[in-house]
Amino acid sequence: MLNLNNRASHDDTSGTNATSSTLAVTDPVWKVLIYDQLGQDIISPLLKVNDLRENGVTVHMPLSSDRQPIPDVPAIYFIQPTADNIRRISEDFTKQLYESYYINFSSTVPRQLLEDLAAATIQTGAATQIAQVYDQYLNFVCLEPNLFSLQLTDSYRTLNDASASDSSIEALTDRIVSSLFSVIITMGVVPYIRAPRGNAAAQVATKLNSRIRDHVINSKSDFMGDGGLSLTRPVLVLLDRNMDLTTMLNHTWTYSTLVHDLLDMKLNRVVIFEEEGGQKKRKVFDIDVNDFFWSKNNGLPFPQVAEDVDLEINRYKADSEELTRSMGVSSLEELGDASNDFSANAKGLSTAIKRLPELTERKRVLDMHMNIATNLFKQIQARQLDQFFAAEENITKQTKTTLLESIRDPNRSTEDKLRLFIIYYLSVEDVPKDDFAEYERALTEAGCSVGALKYVKQVRAFFKMTAMSNAVAVPGSTASDFFGKIGSKFTDHLKDAGVAGHFDTLISGVKSLIPTRKDLPATRIVDAIMEGAQGGETDDYLFFDPKAARDTGKQV
């Protein structure tokens, strides 16, 4: 898209027979990028300003902003197909802001809006300036190589609120279908679709099956990109959130989930607030696709992440000391000092020039994760999250006395108390009516908002979640030795942050908190579907094959 929807291939132009038209594609074309809010959300986790510049984008601005004419350059629009966006583009035509217009919609343009756009081009005399109009099928946000988000707001409430209108539910399911369809188009696959009956997941599965089927039948291009010769196809499993509600409420112990839960993280941007000089200072960190530490550690238990921080810092120190020693300087900063004369060591200088950017980037990444880890430590200690995690790991064994003690503890937050009780309520076989009333009374006295409990009762009635998970302890756990080993190492790196003393206190409370392996409901369902197990909870699930001649969601 940033290359004006041409596929530039430097390999094709390396020979002497490259055509002039091919060379034109690979030559940089300076252009303007215009986006709406969703377009910005899609781009920001993937491309930084330097990446845009490398693709010839010199200026990038929101569609809603007041923009001055730049008449000598083409403009790339990346927007949603909405009436308001069509109106704004029409205004740009009228003002003659750009030389030409490359319009890219994030999803399929409805016919009416396409006609409105055509009418606007004729009315403003801009028809000859419209270079392209594309459906990009990109209305989803890719956060990591194996993680995407549909960027929905209040979707859970809309789908589960009894007072929600049919039209709002229909609009939401249509948007979900559109986004999932874009993911499938982007991957170039036609999946099998499985979903439970009788809920929103079934509605989405049915609509998505029809959407893919129509596209397969009507598309002139090869949908799968391999001529349809692939013998393997993925399975898309759509589940209702309520089937695994406790997972959403759990206090977790892995790095990425702690960052999401405790810090302000959106679109891979982490915001933390720290006290400096009696004032709160805002710090922003961007986790990009090249972040080696995040890629390696985001799914690991936090204590293991702390150990890896120590290992990576020591590795960085060793590499930087080796480089500075070979160049006869005391720090990496001196290597970048133009006043130093390294002419006597030209070979070493060449090596240093190659390694310095990589070491500098490693230091930046490690400093960022040290800041994030330090902030997490402080919050874990302040909210006693290690104790909540320990309780939830053995939630079905909690007694009435221990639960009430946790609820009545004045040093614990109301949100954490409510989460703990809901997890317990959804996980045990039965809670006597009198006991429930006592828990509710204790939560109210502790300042918790108990309005959610009525809804949770309904969820429990519909989904008999008598066991949140089947826990299997990790064999040969040496958690106590593990924490003792990393404590002294990581403390050294935290001294400057002023939390060294807190770390030892935290470690003493989490010595056995290496998370156990669990088969959560979603995991069990996916395993049963992939193994084709009979006589299980997935027997009644809908099954769709969009490539089949006819399909009605039959059972398999």
Coordinates of C-alpha atoms in Angstrom, one line a residue:
M1 CA 0.0 0.0 0.0
L2 CA 2.8 2.4 0.9
N3 CA 4.4 1.6 -2.5
L4 CA 1.2 2.7 -4.3
N5 CA 0.1 -0.9 -4.3
N6 CA 3.0 -2.0 -6.4
R7 CA 5.2 -5.0 -5.3
A8 CA 8.7 -3.6 -5.4
S9 CA 11.3 -6.4 -5.9
H10 CA 14.9 -5.4 -5.7
D11 CA 15.9 -8.8 -6.9
D12 CA 14.0 -8.2 -10.2
T13 CA 16.0 -5.0 -10.8
S14 CA 19.4 -6.3 -10.1
G15 CA 20.1 -7.4 -13.6
T16 CA 20.9 -5.2 -16.6
N17 CA 17.7 -6.1 -18.4
A18 CA 15.4 -4.4 -15.8
T19 CA 12.7 -2.5 -17.6
S20 CA 12.1 1.2 -17.1
S21 CA 8.7 0.5 -15.6
T22 CA 10.2 -1.9 -13.0
L23 CA 12.8 0.7 -12.1
A24 CA 10.0 3.2 -11.6
V25 CA 8.4 1.0 -9.0
T26 CA 11.6 0.6 -7.0
D27 CA 12.6 4.3 -7.2
P28 CA 11.3 6.2 -4.1
V29 CA 8.1 8.2 -4.7
W30 CA 7.6 10.9 -2.1
K31 CA 4.1 10.9 -0.8
V32 CA 1.7 11.9 1.9
L33 CA -0.1 9.4 4.2
I34 CA -3.6 10.3 5.4
Y35 CA -5.4 8.0 7.9
D36 CA -8.4 7.9 10.2
Q37 CA -8.3 6.6 13.8
L38 CA -8.5 2.9 12.9
G39 CA -5.8 3.4 10.2
Q40 CA -3.5 5.0 12.7
D41 CA -4.1 2.1 15.2
I42 CA -3.3 -0.5 12.5
I43 CA -0.1 1.3 11.4
S44 CA 1.4 2.4 14.7
P45 CA 2.3 -1.0 16.2
L46 CA 4.0 -2.0 12.9
L47 CA 5.7 1.0 11.5
K48 CA 7.7 3.8 13.1
V49 CA 8.4 7.2 11.6
N50 CA 11.7 5.9 10.1
D51 CA 10.0 3.0 8.5
L52 CA 7.5 5.3 6.9
R53 CA 10.3 7.5 5.6
E54 CA 12.1 4.5 4.1
N55 CA 8.9 3.9 2.1
G56 CA 8.8 7.4 0.8
V57 CA 6.2 8.9 3.3
T58 CA 7.5 12.3 4.2
V59 CA 4.3 13.6 5.9
H60 CA 1.6 11.6 7.7
M61 CA -1.6 13.3 9.1
P62 CA -5.0 12.3 10.4
L63 CA -7.9 12.8 8.0
S64 CA -9.7 14.9 10.5
S65 CA -6.9 17.4 10.9
D66 CA -6.8 20.8 9.1
R67 CA -4.3 20.2 6.3
Q68 CA -2.5 22.6 4.0
P69 CA -2.2 21.9 0.2
I70 CA 0.8 19.9 -1.0
P71 CA 0.0 20.0 -4.7
D72 CA 3.1 18.3 -6.1
V73 CA 2.9 14.9 -4.3
P74 CA 0.5 12.0 -4.4
A75 CA -1.6 11.2 -1.3
I76 CA -2.2 7.7 0.1
Y77 CA -5.5 7.5 2.1
F78 CA -5.9 4.6 4.6
I79 CA -9.4 4.9 6.0
Q80 CA -12.6 3.0 7.0
P81 CA -15.4 3.1 4.4
T82 CA -17.8 5.5 6.3
A83 CA -20.0 8.3 5.1
D84 CA -18.0 10.8 7.1
N85 CA -14.7 9.7 5.6
I86 CA -16.1 10.0 2.1
R87 CA -17.3 13.5 2.9
R88 CA -13.9 14.5 4.1
I89 CA -12.2 13.1 1.0
S90 CA -14.6 15.1 -1.1
E91 CA -13.6 18.2 0.7
D92 CA -9.9 17.4 -0.1
F93 CA -10.9 17.1 -3.8
T94 CA -12.5 20.5 -3.6
K95 CA -9.5 22.1 -2.0
Q96 CA -7.1 20.3 -4.5
L97 CA -4.8 19.4 -1.7
Y98 CA -2.7 16.8 -3.6
E99 CA -1.5 15.9 -7.0
S100 CA -3.2 12.5 -7.1
Y101 CA -5.2 10.3 -4.7
Y102 CA -4.6 6.6 -3.8
I103 CA -7.6 5.6 -1.7
N104 CA -7.3 2.5 0.4
F105 CA -10.2 1.3 2.5
S106 CA -9.5 -0.9 5.5
S107 CA -12.5 -3.1 4.6
T108 CA -14.9 -3.7 1.7
V109 CA -16.6 -0.5 0.5
P110 CA -20.4 -0.7 0.4
R111 CA -21.8 0.0 -3.0
Q112 CA -23.7 3.1 -1.9
L113 CA -20.5 4.7 -0.5
L114 CA -18.6 3.8 -3.6
E115 CA -21.3 5.6 -5.6
D116 CA -21.0 8.6 -3.3
L117 CA -17.3 8.7 -3.8
A118 CA -17.7 8.5 -7.6
A119 CA -20.3 11.3 -7.5
A120 CA -17.9 13.5 -5.5
T121 CA -15.1 13.0 -7.9
I122 CA -17.3 14.1 -10.8
Q123 CA -18.8 17.0 -9.0
T124 CA -15.3 18.3 -7.9
G125 CA -13.6 17.6 -11.2
A126 CA -11.1 15.3 -9.6
A127 CA -11.9 12.2 -11.6
T128 CA -8.5 12.3 -13.5
Q129 CA -6.7 12.6 -10.2
I130 CA -8.0 9.4 -8.7
A131 CA -5.2 6.9 -9.3
Q132 CA -6.5 3.9 -7.3
V133 CA -9.3 2.7 -5.1
Y134 CA -8.5 -0.5 -3.2
D135 CA -10.2 -2.7 -0.6
Q136 CA -7.2 -3.7 1.5
Y137 CA -8.9 -6.1 4.0
L138 CA -6.8 -4.8 6.9
N139 CA -9.4 -3.8 9.5
F140 CA -7.6 -5.6 12.3
V141 CA -4.6 -4.7 14.4
C142 CA -1.6 -7.0 14.3
L143 CA 0.3 -6.6 17.7
E144 CA 2.7 -9.5 17.4
P145 CA 3.5 -12.2 14.8
N146 CA 0.9 -14.5 16.4
L147 CA -1.4 -12.0 18.0
F148 CA -4.0 -9.7 16.5
S149 CA -6.9 -7.6 17.9
L150 CA -10.1 -6.4 16.4
Q151 CA -10.0 -3.2 18.4
L152 CA -13.5 -3.4 19.6
T153 CA -14.9 -1.4 22.6
D154 CA -17.6 -2.6 24.9
S155 CA -18.2 -5.7 22.8
Y156 CA -18.6 -8.0 25.8
R157 CA -21.3 -5.7 27.3
T158 CA -23.1 -5.3 24.0
L159 CA -23.3 -9.1 23.4
N160 CA -24.3 -9.9 27.0
D161 CA -26.5 -7.0 28.0
A162 CA -30.2 -8.0 28.1
S163 CA -31.2 -4.4 27.3
A164 CA -28.9 -4.2 24.2
S165 CA -30.9 -3.7 21.0
D166 CA -31.0 -6.3 18.2
S167 CA -29.6 -3.7 15.8
S168 CA -26.5 -3.0 18.0
I169 CA -25.8 -6.7 18.4
E170 CA -26.2 -7.2 14.6
A171 CA -23.9 -4.3 13.9
L172 CA -21.2 -5.6 16.2
T173 CA -21.3 -9.2 14.9
D174 CA -21.1 -7.8 11.3
R175 CA -18.0 -5.8 12.3
I176 CA -16.4 -8.9 13.9
V177 CA -17.2 -10.9 10.8
S178 CA -15.6 -8.2 8.6
S179 CA -12.5 -8.1 10.7
L180 CA -12.1 -11.9 10.8
F181 CA -12.7 -12.1 7.1
S182 CA -9.8 -9.5 6.6
V183 CA -7.5 -11.7 8.7
I184 CA -8.4 -14.7 6.6
I185 CA -7.8 -12.8 3.3
T186 CA -4.5 -11.6 4.7
M187 CA -3.4 -15.1 5.6
G188 CA -4.6 -16.4 2.3
V189 CA -6.3 -19.5 3.7
V190 CA -9.8 -20.9 3.8
P191 CA -10.3 -22.4 7.3
Y192 CA -12.7 -24.9 8.7
I193 CA -14.9 -23.1 11.3
R194 CA -16.0 -24.6 14.6
A195 CA -18.3 -22.9 17.2
P196 CA -20.7 -23.8 20.0
R197 CA -24.4 -23.5 19.3
G198 CA -26.8 -20.9 20.5
N199 CA -24.6 -17.8 21.3
A200 CA -22.8 -14.9 19.6
A201 CA -20.0 -17.2 18.5
A202 CA -22.5 -19.3 16.5
Q203 CA -23.9 -16.1 14.8
V204 CA -20.4 -15.0 13.9
A205 CA -19.4 -18.4 12.6
T206 CA -22.6 -18.6 10.4
K207 CA -22.1 -15.2 8.9
L208 CA -18.3 -15.7 8.4
N209 CA -18.9 -19.0 6.6
S210 CA -21.3 -17.3 4.2
R211 CA -18.9 -14.4 3.6
I212 CA -16.0 -16.6 2.8
R213 CA -18.1 -18.9 0.6
D214 CA -19.4 -16.0 -1.4
H215 CA -15.9 -14.7 -1.9
V216 CA -14.5 -18.1 -2.9
I217 CA -17.3 -18.5 -5.5
N218 CA -17.1 -14.9 -6.9
S219 CA -13.4 -14.1 -6.6
K220 CA -11.5 -14.1 -9.9
S221 CA -8.2 -14.4 -8.1
D222 CA -6.7 -17.4 -6.3
F223 CA -8.0 -17.0 -2.7
M224 CA -5.4 -19.2 -1.1
G225 CA -2.4 -18.0 -3.1
D226 CA -1.2 -21.6 -3.8
G227 CA -3.7 -22.7 -6.4
G228 CA -5.7 -24.4 -3.8
L229 CA -3.2 -27.3 -3.8
S230 CA -2.4 -27.2 -0.1
L231 CA -3.4 -30.4 1.7
T232 CA -3.5 -28.7 5.1
R233 CA -6.0 -26.0 6.2
P234 CA -6.3 -24.3 9.6
V235 CA -9.2 -24.5 11.9
L236 CA -10.9 -21.3 13.2
V237 CA -12.4 -22.0 16.7
L238 CA -14.8 -19.3 17.8
L239 CA -15.8 -19.3 21.5
D240 CA -18.0 -17.3 23.8
R241 CA -16.0 -15.4 26.4
N242 CA -18.2 -16.7 29.2
M243 CA -17.0 -20.2 28.6
D244 CA -13.7 -19.2 30.1
L245 CA -14.6 -16.1 32.1
T246 CA -12.2 -16.8 35.1
T247 CA -9.2 -16.5 32.9
M248 CA -10.1 -12.9 32.1
L249 CA -10.3 -12.2 35.9
N250 CA -7.3 -14.1 37.1
H251 CA -4.3 -12.4 38.7
T252 CA -1.6 -13.8 36.5
W253 CA 2.2 -14.2 36.8
T254 CA 3.5 -14.0 33.3
Y255 CA 5.2 -10.9 32.0
S256 CA 2.9 -9.8 29.2
T257 CA -0.3 -10.4 31.2
L258 CA 1.2 -8.4 34.2
V259 CA 2.0 -5.5 31.9
H260 CA -1.5 -5.5 30.5
D261 CA -3.1 -5.9 33.9
L262 CA -1.1 -3.5 36.0
L263 CA 0.1 -0.9 33.5
D264 CA -1.5 1.3 30.8
M265 CA -0.8 -0.7 27.6
K266 CA -2.4 -0.1 24.3
L267 CA -1.2 -0.8 20.8
N268 CA 2.1 -2.0 22.2
R269 CA 2.7 1.3 23.9
V270 CA 3.3 1.1 27.7
V271 CA 2.7 4.2 29.9
I272 CA 3.9 4.3 33.5
F273 CA 3.9 7.0 36.1
E274 CA 6.7 7.5 38.6
E275 CA 7.2 9.9 41.5
E276 CA 10.0 12.3 40.9
G277 CA 10.5 15.3 43.1
G278 CA 7.0 14.9 44.6
Q279 CA 5.4 15.0 41.2
K280 CA 4.1 12.2 39.0
K281 CA 6.2 11.9 35.8
R282 CA 4.8 10.1 32.7
K283 CA 7.0 7.8 30.8
V284 CA 6.1 6.1 27.5
F285 CA 7.7 3.0 26.1
D286 CA 7.1 1.5 22.7
I287 CA 7.4 -2.3 22.3
D288 CA 8.0 -2.9 18.6
V289 CA 8.2 -6.0 16.5
N290 CA 12.0 -6.0 16.8
D291 CA 12.1 -6.1 20.6
F292 CA 14.1 -9.3 21.2
F293 CA 13.5 -9.3 25.0
W294 CA 9.7 -9.0 24.7
S295 CA 9.6 -11.7 22.0
K296 CA 11.6 -14.1 24.2
N297 CA 10.0 -13.4 27.6
N298 CA 6.4 -12.0 27.1
G299 CA 4.9 -15.4 27.9
L300 CA 7.2 -16.5 30.7
P301 CA 6.6 -16.3 34.4
F302 CA 7.7 -13.0 35.9
P303 CA 10.5 -14.5 38.1
Q304 CA 12.0 -16.1 35.0
V305 CA 11.9 -12.8 33.3
A306 CA 13.7 -11.2 36.2
E307 CA 16.5 -13.8 35.8
D308 CA 16.7 -13.2 32.0
V309 CA 17.0 -9.4 32.6
D310 CA 20.1 -10.2 34.7
L311 CA 21.5 -12.6 32.1
E312 CA 21.0 -10.1 29.3
I313 CA 22.5 -7.2 31.2
N314 CA 25.6 -9.2 32.0
R315 CA 25.9 -10.3 28.4
Y316 CA 25.6 -6.7 27.3
K317 CA 28.2 -5.6 29.7
A318 CA 30.6 -8.3 28.6
D319 CA 30.1 -7.4 24.9
S320 CA 30.5 -3.7 25.4
E321 CA 33.6 -4.2 27.6
E322 CA 35.1 -6.4 24.9
L323 CA 34.5 -3.8 22.3
T324 CA 35.7 -0.8 24.3
R325 CA 38.8 -2.7 25.4
S326 CA 39.7 -3.6 21.8
M327 CA 39.5 0.1 20.8
G328 CA 41.4 1.3 23.9
V329 CA 38.5 3.4 25.3
S330 CA 36.6 3.2 28.5
S331 CA 33.0 3.5 27.3
L332 CA 30.8 3.2 24.2
E333 CA 30.2 6.9 24.2
E334 CA 33.9 7.5 23.5
L335 CA 33.6 5.5 20.3
G336 CA 31.1 8.0 19.0
D337 CA 33.3 11.0 19.9
A338 CA 34.6 12.5 16.7
S339 CA 37.6 14.0 18.5
N340 CA 39.1 10.5 19.1
D341 CA 41.7 9.3 16.6
F342 CA 41.2 5.6 15.7
S343 CA 43.2 5.7 12.5
A344 CA 45.8 3.2 13.9
N345 CA 43.2 0.6 14.4
A346 CA 41.2 0.8 11.2
K347 CA 40.1 -2.9 11.3
G348 CA 38.9 -2.5 14.9
L349 CA 37.1 0.7 14.0
S350 CA 35.2 -1.0 11.2
T351 CA 34.1 -3.7 13.6
A352 CA 33.1 -1.1 16.2
I353 CA 31.0 0.8 13.6
K354 CA 29.1 -2.3 12.8
R355 CA 28.5 -3.4 16.4
L356 CA 27.9 -0.1 18.0
P357 CA 24.3 0.4 16.7
E358 CA 23.4 -3.1 17.8
L359 CA 24.8 -2.6 21.3
T360 CA 23.1 0.8 21.6
E361 CA 19.8 -0.7 20.7
R362 CA 20.2 -3.6 23.1
K363 CA 20.9 -1.2 25.9
R364 CA 17.8 0.9 25.0
V365 CA 15.6 -2.3 25.1
L366 CA 17.1 -3.5 28.4
D367 CA 16.7 -0.1 30.0
M368 CA 13.1 0.0 28.9
H369 CA 12.3 -3.4 30.3
M370 CA 14.2 -2.6 33.6
N371 CA 11.9 0.4 34.0
I372 CA 8.8 -1.7 33.3
A373 CA 9.9 -4.5 35.6
T374 CA 10.7 -2.1 38.4
N375 CA 7.2 -0.5 38.1
L376 CA 5.6 -4.0 38.1
F377 CA 7.6 -4.9 41.3
K378 CA 6.3 -1.9 43.1
Q379 CA 2.7 -2.7 42.2
I380 CA 3.0 -6.4 43.0
Q381 CA 4.2 -5.5 46.5
A382 CA 1.7 -2.6 47.0
R383 CA -1.3 -4.8 46.0
Q384 CA 0.0 -8.0 47.5
L385 CA -0.6 -9.7 44.1
D386 CA 1.7 -12.6 44.9
Q387 CA -0.8 -13.6 47.6
F388 CA -3.7 -13.3 45.3
F389 CA -1.9 -15.4 42.7
A390 CA -1.1 -18.1 45.2
A391 CA -4.7 -18.2 46.4
E392 CA -6.1 -18.4 42.8
E393 CA -3.6 -21.2 41.9
N394 CA -5.5 -23.3 44.5
I395 CA -8.8 -21.5 44.4
T396 CA -11.0 -24.6 45.0
K397 CA -9.2 -25.3 48.3
Q398 CA -9.8 -21.8 49.8
T399 CA -11.9 -21.9 52.9
K400 CA -14.6 -19.5 54.0
T401 CA -12.4 -18.1 56.7
T402 CA -9.4 -17.4 54.4
L403 CA -11.7 -15.8 51.8
L404 CA -13.4 -13.5 54.3
E405 CA -9.9 -12.6 55.7
S406 CA -8.8 -11.5 52.2
I407 CA -12.0 -9.5 51.6
R408 CA -11.8 -7.7 55.0
D409 CA -8.1 -6.9 54.6
P410 CA -7.9 -3.1 54.5
N411 CA -4.6 -3.2 52.7
R412 CA -6.0 -4.8 49.6
S413 CA -7.8 -3.1 46.8
T414 CA -11.5 -3.5 46.2
E415 CA -11.0 -4.6 42.6
D416 CA -8.6 -7.4 43.6
K417 CA -11.0 -8.6 46.3
L418 CA -13.9 -8.7 43.9
R419 CA -11.9 -10.6 41.3
L420 CA -10.8 -13.2 43.8
F421 CA -14.3 -13.9 45.0
I422 CA -15.8 -14.1 41.5
I423 CA -13.1 -16.6 40.5
Y424 CA -13.9 -18.6 43.6
Y425 CA -17.6 -18.5 42.9
L426 CA -17.2 -19.6 39.3
S427 CA -14.7 -22.4 40.2
V428 CA -16.3 -24.3 43.1
E429 CA -19.1 -26.9 42.9
D430 CA -21.5 -25.0 45.2
V431 CA -21.7 -22.0 47.4
P432 CA -24.5 -22.2 50.1
K433 CA -27.0 -19.4 49.9
D434 CA -26.1 -18.2 53.5
D435 CA -22.4 -18.2 52.7
F436 CA -23.0 -16.2 49.5
A437 CA -25.0 -13.6 51.4
E438 CA -22.1 -13.3 54.0
Y439 CA -19.5 -12.9 51.2
E440 CA -21.7 -10.3 49.5
R441 CA -22.1 -8.4 52.8
A442 CA -18.4 -8.5 53.5
L443 CA -17.6 -7.2 49.9
T444 CA -20.1 -4.4 50.4
E445 CA -18.6 -3.4 53.8
A446 CA -15.1 -3.5 52.1
G447 CA -16.3 -0.9 49.6
C448 CA -16.6 -3.3 46.6
S449 CA -19.3 -2.7 44.0
V450 CA -21.3 -5.9 44.0
G451 CA -23.6 -5.1 41.1
A452 CA -21.6 -7.6 38.9
L453 CA -22.5 -10.5 41.2
K454 CA -26.0 -10.7 39.9
Y455 CA -24.7 -11.1 36.3
V456 CA -22.1 -13.6 37.5
K457 CA -24.8 -15.7 39.0
Q458 CA -26.5 -15.9 35.6
V459 CA -23.2 -16.9 33.9
R460 CA -22.7 -19.7 36.4
A461 CA -26.2 -20.9 35.8
F462 CA -25.7 -21.0 32.0
F463 CA -22.1 -22.3 32.0
K464 CA -21.5 -24.9 34.7
M465 CA -17.9 -23.8 35.3
T466 CA -17.3 -26.2 38.2
A467 CA -13.6 -26.4 37.4
M468 CA -11.6 -23.5 36.1
S469 CA -8.8 -25.8 35.2
N470 CA -7.2 -29.2 35.6
A471 CA -3.9 -28.3 37.2
V472 CA -0.9 -30.5 36.8
A473 CA 2.1 -29.4 38.8
V474 CA 5.3 -29.0 36.8
P475 CA 7.5 -32.0 37.6
G476 CA 10.5 -31.4 39.8
S477 CA 9.8 -27.8 40.7
T478 CA 12.7 -26.0 42.4
A479 CA 11.0 -22.7 42.8
S480 CA 12.5 -22.0 46.2
D481 CA 16.1 -22.4 44.9
F482 CA 15.1 -20.5 41.8
F483 CA 13.9 -17.4 43.6
G484 CA 16.8 -17.5 46.0
K485 CA 19.3 -17.5 43.1
I486 CA 17.8 -14.6 41.2
G487 CA 17.2 -12.4 44.2
S488 CA 20.7 -11.2 44.8
K489 CA 21.5 -10.8 41.1
F490 CA 18.4 -8.8 40.2
T491 CA 18.6 -6.7 43.3
D492 CA 21.9 -5.2 42.1
H493 CA 20.2 -3.9 38.9
L494 CA 17.3 -2.4 40.9
K495 CA 19.4 -0.5 43.4
D496 CA 19.4 2.7 41.3
A497 CA 15.6 2.4 41.0
G498 CA 15.2 2.4 44.8
V499 CA 13.4 -0.9 45.0
A500 CA 16.2 -3.3 46.0
G501 CA 14.9 -3.7 49.5
H502 CA 11.4 -4.5 48.2
F503 CA 12.6 -7.3 45.9
D504 CA 13.8 -9.5 48.8
T505 CA 10.4 -9.0 50.6
L506 CA 8.6 -9.9 47.4
I507 CA 10.7 -13.0 46.8
S508 CA 10.0 -14.3 50.3
G509 CA 6.3 -14.3 49.5
V510 CA 6.5 -16.0 46.1
K511 CA 9.0 -18.8 46.5
S512 CA 6.6 -21.4 45.3
L513 CA 4.8 -19.3 42.7
I514 CA 6.0 -20.9 39.5
P515 CA 2.7 -21.2 37.7
T516 CA 1.5 -24.8 37.2
R517 CA 0.6 -26.1 33.8
K518 CA -3.2 -25.9 33.3
D519 CA -5.7 -27.0 30.8
L520 CA -8.0 -24.1 30.7
P521 CA -11.5 -24.5 29.1
A522 CA -10.4 -22.9 25.8
T523 CA -7.3 -25.2 25.7
R524 CA -9.4 -28.3 26.3
I525 CA -11.9 -27.3 23.6
V526 CA -9.2 -26.7 21.0
D527 CA -7.4 -29.9 21.9
A528 CA -10.7 -31.9 21.6
I529 CA -11.4 -30.3 18.2
M530 CA -7.9 -30.9 16.8
E531 CA -7.8 -34.5 18.0
G532 CA -11.3 -35.3 16.7
A533 CA -12.3 -36.7 20.1
Q534 CA -15.7 -38.2 20.4
G535 CA -18.1 -38.1 23.3
G536 CA -16.8 -34.7 24.6
E537 CA -18.0 -31.2 25.0
T538 CA -17.3 -30.3 21.4
D539 CA -19.5 -33.0 19.8
D540 CA -22.4 -30.6 19.4
Y541 CA -20.3 -27.8 17.9
L542 CA -21.1 -26.3 14.6
F543 CA -18.9 -27.3 11.7
F544 CA -18.5 -25.2 8.5
D545 CA -16.4 -25.8 5.5
P546 CA -16.6 -22.7 3.3
K547 CA -15.1 -24.5 0.3
A548 CA -17.7 -27.3 0.3
A549 CA -20.4 -27.2 -2.3
R550 CA -23.0 -26.9 0.4
D551 CA -22.7 -26.6 4.2
T552 CA -25.3 -26.1 6.9
G553 CA -23.2 -26.2 10.1
K554 CA -23.5 -29.9 10.4
Q555 CA -22.1 -31.9 13.3
V556 CA -19.0 -34.0 12.9

